[in-house]
PDB file of C-alpha atoms in Angstrom:
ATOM      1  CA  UNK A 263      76.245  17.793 183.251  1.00 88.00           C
ATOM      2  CA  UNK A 264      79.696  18.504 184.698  1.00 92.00           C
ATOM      3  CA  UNK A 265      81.565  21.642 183.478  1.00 95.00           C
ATOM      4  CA  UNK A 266      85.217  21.854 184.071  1.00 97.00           C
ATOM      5  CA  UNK A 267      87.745  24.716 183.956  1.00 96.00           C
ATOM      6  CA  UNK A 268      91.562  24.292 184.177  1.00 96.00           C
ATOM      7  CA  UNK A 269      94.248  27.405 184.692  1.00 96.00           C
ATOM      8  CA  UNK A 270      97.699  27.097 185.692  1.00 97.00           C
ATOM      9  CA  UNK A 271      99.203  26.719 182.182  1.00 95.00           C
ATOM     10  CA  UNK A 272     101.907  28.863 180.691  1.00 97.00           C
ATOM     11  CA  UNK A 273     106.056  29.033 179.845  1.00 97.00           C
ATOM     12  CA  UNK A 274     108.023  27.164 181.863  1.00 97.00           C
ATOM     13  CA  UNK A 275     112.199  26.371 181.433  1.00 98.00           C
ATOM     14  CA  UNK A 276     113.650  22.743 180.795  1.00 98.00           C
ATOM     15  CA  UNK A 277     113.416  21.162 184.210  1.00 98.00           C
ATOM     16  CA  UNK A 278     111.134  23.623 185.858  1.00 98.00           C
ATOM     17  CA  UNK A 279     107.978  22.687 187.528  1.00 98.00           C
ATOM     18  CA  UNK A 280     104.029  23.976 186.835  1.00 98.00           C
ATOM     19  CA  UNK A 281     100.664  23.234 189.042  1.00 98.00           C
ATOM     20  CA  UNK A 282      97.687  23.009 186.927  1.00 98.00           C
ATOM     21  CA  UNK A 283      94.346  23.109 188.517  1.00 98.00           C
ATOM     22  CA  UNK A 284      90.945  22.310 187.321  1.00 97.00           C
ATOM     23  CA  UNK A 285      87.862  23.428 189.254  1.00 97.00           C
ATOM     24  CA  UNK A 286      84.237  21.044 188.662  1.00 95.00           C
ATOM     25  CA  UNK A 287      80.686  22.337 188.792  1.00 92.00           C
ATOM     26  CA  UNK A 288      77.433  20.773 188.219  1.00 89.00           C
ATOM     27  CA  UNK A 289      76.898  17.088 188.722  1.00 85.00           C
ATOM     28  CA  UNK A 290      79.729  16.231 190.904  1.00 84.00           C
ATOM     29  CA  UNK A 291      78.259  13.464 192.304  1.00 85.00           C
ATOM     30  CA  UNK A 292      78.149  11.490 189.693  1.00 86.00           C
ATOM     31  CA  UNK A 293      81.858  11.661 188.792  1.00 90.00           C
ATOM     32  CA  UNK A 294      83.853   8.405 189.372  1.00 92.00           C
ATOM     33  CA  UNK A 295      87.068   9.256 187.879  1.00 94.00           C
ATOM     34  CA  UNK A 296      88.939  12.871 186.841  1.00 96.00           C
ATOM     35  CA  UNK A 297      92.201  12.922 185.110  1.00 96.00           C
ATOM     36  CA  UNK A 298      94.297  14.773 183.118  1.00 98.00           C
ATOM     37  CA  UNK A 299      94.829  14.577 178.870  1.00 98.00           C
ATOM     38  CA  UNK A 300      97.206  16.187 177.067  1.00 98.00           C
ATOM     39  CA  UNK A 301      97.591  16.973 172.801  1.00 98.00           C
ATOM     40  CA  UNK A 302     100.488  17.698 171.141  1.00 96.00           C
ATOM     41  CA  UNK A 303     100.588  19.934 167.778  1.00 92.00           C
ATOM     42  CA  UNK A 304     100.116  17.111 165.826  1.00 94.00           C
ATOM     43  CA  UNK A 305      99.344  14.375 167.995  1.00 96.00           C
ATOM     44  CA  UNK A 306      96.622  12.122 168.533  1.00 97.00           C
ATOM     45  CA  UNK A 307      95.116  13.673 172.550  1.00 97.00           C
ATOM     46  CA  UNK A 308      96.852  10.872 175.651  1.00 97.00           C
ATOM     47  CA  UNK A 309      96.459  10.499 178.767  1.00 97.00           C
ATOM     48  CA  UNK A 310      98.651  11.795 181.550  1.00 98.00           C
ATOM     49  CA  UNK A 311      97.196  10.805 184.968  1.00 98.00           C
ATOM     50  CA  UNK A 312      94.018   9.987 186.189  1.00 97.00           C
ATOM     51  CA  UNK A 313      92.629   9.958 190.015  1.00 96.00           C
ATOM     52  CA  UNK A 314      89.641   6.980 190.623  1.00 94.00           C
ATOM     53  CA  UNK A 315      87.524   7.681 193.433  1.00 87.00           C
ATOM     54  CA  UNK A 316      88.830   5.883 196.416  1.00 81.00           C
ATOM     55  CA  UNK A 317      92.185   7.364 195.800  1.00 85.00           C
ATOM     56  CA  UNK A 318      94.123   4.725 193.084  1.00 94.00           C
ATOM     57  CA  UNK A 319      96.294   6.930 190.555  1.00 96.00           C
ATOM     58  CA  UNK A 320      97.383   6.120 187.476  1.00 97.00           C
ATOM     59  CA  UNK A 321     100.334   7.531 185.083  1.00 98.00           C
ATOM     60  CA  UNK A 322     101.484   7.461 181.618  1.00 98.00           C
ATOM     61  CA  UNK A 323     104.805   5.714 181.723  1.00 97.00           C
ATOM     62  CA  UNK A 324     106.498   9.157 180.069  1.00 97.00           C
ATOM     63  CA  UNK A 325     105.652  11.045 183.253  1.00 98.00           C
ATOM     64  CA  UNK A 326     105.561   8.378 186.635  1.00 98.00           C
ATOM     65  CA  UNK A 327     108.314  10.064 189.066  1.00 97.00           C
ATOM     66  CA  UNK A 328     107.361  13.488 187.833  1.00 98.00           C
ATOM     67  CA  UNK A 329     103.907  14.091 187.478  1.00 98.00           C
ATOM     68  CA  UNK A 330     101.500  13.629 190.609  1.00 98.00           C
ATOM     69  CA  UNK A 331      97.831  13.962 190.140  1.00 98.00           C
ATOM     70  CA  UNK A 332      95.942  15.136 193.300  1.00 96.00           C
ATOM     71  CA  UNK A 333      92.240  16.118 194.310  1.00 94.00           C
ATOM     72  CA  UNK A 334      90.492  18.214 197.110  1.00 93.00           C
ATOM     73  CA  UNK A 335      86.992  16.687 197.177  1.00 88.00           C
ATOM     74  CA  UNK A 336      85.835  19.559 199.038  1.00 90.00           C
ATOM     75  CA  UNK A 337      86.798  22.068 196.903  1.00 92.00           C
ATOM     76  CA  UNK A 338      85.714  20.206 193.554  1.00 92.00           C
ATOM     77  CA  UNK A 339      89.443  20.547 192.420  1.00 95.00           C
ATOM     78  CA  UNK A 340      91.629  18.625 190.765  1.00 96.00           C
ATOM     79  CA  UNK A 341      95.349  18.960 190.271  1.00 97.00           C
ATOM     80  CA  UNK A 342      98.404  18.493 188.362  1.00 98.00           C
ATOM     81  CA  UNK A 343     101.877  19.368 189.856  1.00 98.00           C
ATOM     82  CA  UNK A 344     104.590  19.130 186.977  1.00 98.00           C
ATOM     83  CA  UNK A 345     108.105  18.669 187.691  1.00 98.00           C
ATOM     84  CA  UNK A 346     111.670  18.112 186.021  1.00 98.00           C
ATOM     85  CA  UNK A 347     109.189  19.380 182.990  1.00 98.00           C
ATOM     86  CA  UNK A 348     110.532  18.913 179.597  1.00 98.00           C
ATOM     87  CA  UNK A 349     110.441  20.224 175.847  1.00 97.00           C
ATOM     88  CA  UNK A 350     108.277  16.888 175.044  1.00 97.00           C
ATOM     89  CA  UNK A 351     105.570  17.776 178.118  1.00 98.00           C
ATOM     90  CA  UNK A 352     104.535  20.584 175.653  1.00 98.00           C
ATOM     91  CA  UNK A 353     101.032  20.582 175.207  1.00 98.00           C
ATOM     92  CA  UNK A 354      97.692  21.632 175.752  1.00 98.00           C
ATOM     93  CA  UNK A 355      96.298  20.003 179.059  1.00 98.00           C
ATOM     94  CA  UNK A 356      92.503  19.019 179.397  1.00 98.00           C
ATOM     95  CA  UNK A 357      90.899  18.167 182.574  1.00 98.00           C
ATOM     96  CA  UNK A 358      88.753  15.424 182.036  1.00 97.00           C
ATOM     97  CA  UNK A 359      85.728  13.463 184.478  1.00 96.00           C
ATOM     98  CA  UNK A 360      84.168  10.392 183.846  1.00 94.00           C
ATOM     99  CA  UNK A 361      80.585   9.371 185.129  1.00 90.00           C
ATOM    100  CA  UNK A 362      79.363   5.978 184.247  1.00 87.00           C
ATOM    101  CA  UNK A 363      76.046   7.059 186.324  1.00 85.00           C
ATOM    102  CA  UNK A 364      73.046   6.084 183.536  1.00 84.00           C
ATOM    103  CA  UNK A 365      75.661   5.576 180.630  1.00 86.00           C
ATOM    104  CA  UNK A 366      79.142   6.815 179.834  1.00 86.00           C
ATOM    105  CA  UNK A 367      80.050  10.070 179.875  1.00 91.00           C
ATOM    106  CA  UNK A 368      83.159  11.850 179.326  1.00 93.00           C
ATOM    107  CA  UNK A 369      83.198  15.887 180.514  1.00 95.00           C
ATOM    108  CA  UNK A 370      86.255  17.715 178.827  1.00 97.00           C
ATOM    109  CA  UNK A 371      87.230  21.212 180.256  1.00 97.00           C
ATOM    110  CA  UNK A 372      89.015  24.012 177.349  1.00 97.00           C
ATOM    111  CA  UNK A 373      92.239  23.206 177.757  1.00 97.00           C
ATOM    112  CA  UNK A 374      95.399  25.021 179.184  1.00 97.00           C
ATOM    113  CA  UNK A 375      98.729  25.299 176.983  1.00 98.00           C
ATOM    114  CA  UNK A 376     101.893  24.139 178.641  1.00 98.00           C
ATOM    115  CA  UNK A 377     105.508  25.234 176.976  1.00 98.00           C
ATOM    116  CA  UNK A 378     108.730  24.102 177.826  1.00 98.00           C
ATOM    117  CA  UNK A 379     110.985  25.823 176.493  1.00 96.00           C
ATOM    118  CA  UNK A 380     114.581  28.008 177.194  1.00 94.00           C
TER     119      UNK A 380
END
């Protein structure tokens, strides 16, 4: 079991910037992958960036050049620094890990609500 809990979220302007965070517990050791998902009102949940052990990064083409996805191994964090935000980065955010030790699995933390908005 991995349990995750994000913070960071809140009201941000048109073009301003947020960090979201996302702390792991449990079975860390089996995690190969951690990434961030967002959900819209609405909308169907996407991803936004995800972080593979051994360091590759990958985007969603709506946020490459302002989105960066980072992780502190020793810490158990992961992170999301959000810039040039805009109205359409409104969401909540979910911290996700993957562990494909025995199986599949697919750890989601509660979510943290992003608004852009002036």
């Amino acid at each position: 079991q991995v349990h995750l809990i994000e913070s960071g979220g809140g009201l941000v302007q048109p073009g301003g910037s947020l960090r979201l965070s996302c702390v792991a517990s449990g079975s860390i050791v089996t995690i190969s992958a951690m990434g961030w998902y967002r959900q819209a009102p609405g909308k169907q949940r996407e991803l936004v960036a995800v972080i593979i052990n051994g360091g590759t990064r990958n985007y969603a083409d709506s946020v490459k050049g302002r989105f960066t996805i980072s992780r502190d191994n020793a810490k158990n964090m992961v992170y999301l620094q959000m810039n040039s935000l805009k109205p359409e980065d409104t969401a909540v955010y979910y911290c996700n890990a993957y562990s494909d030790y025995g199986g599949s699995y697919n750890y989601w933390g509660q979510g943290t609500p992003v608004t852009v908005s002036s």
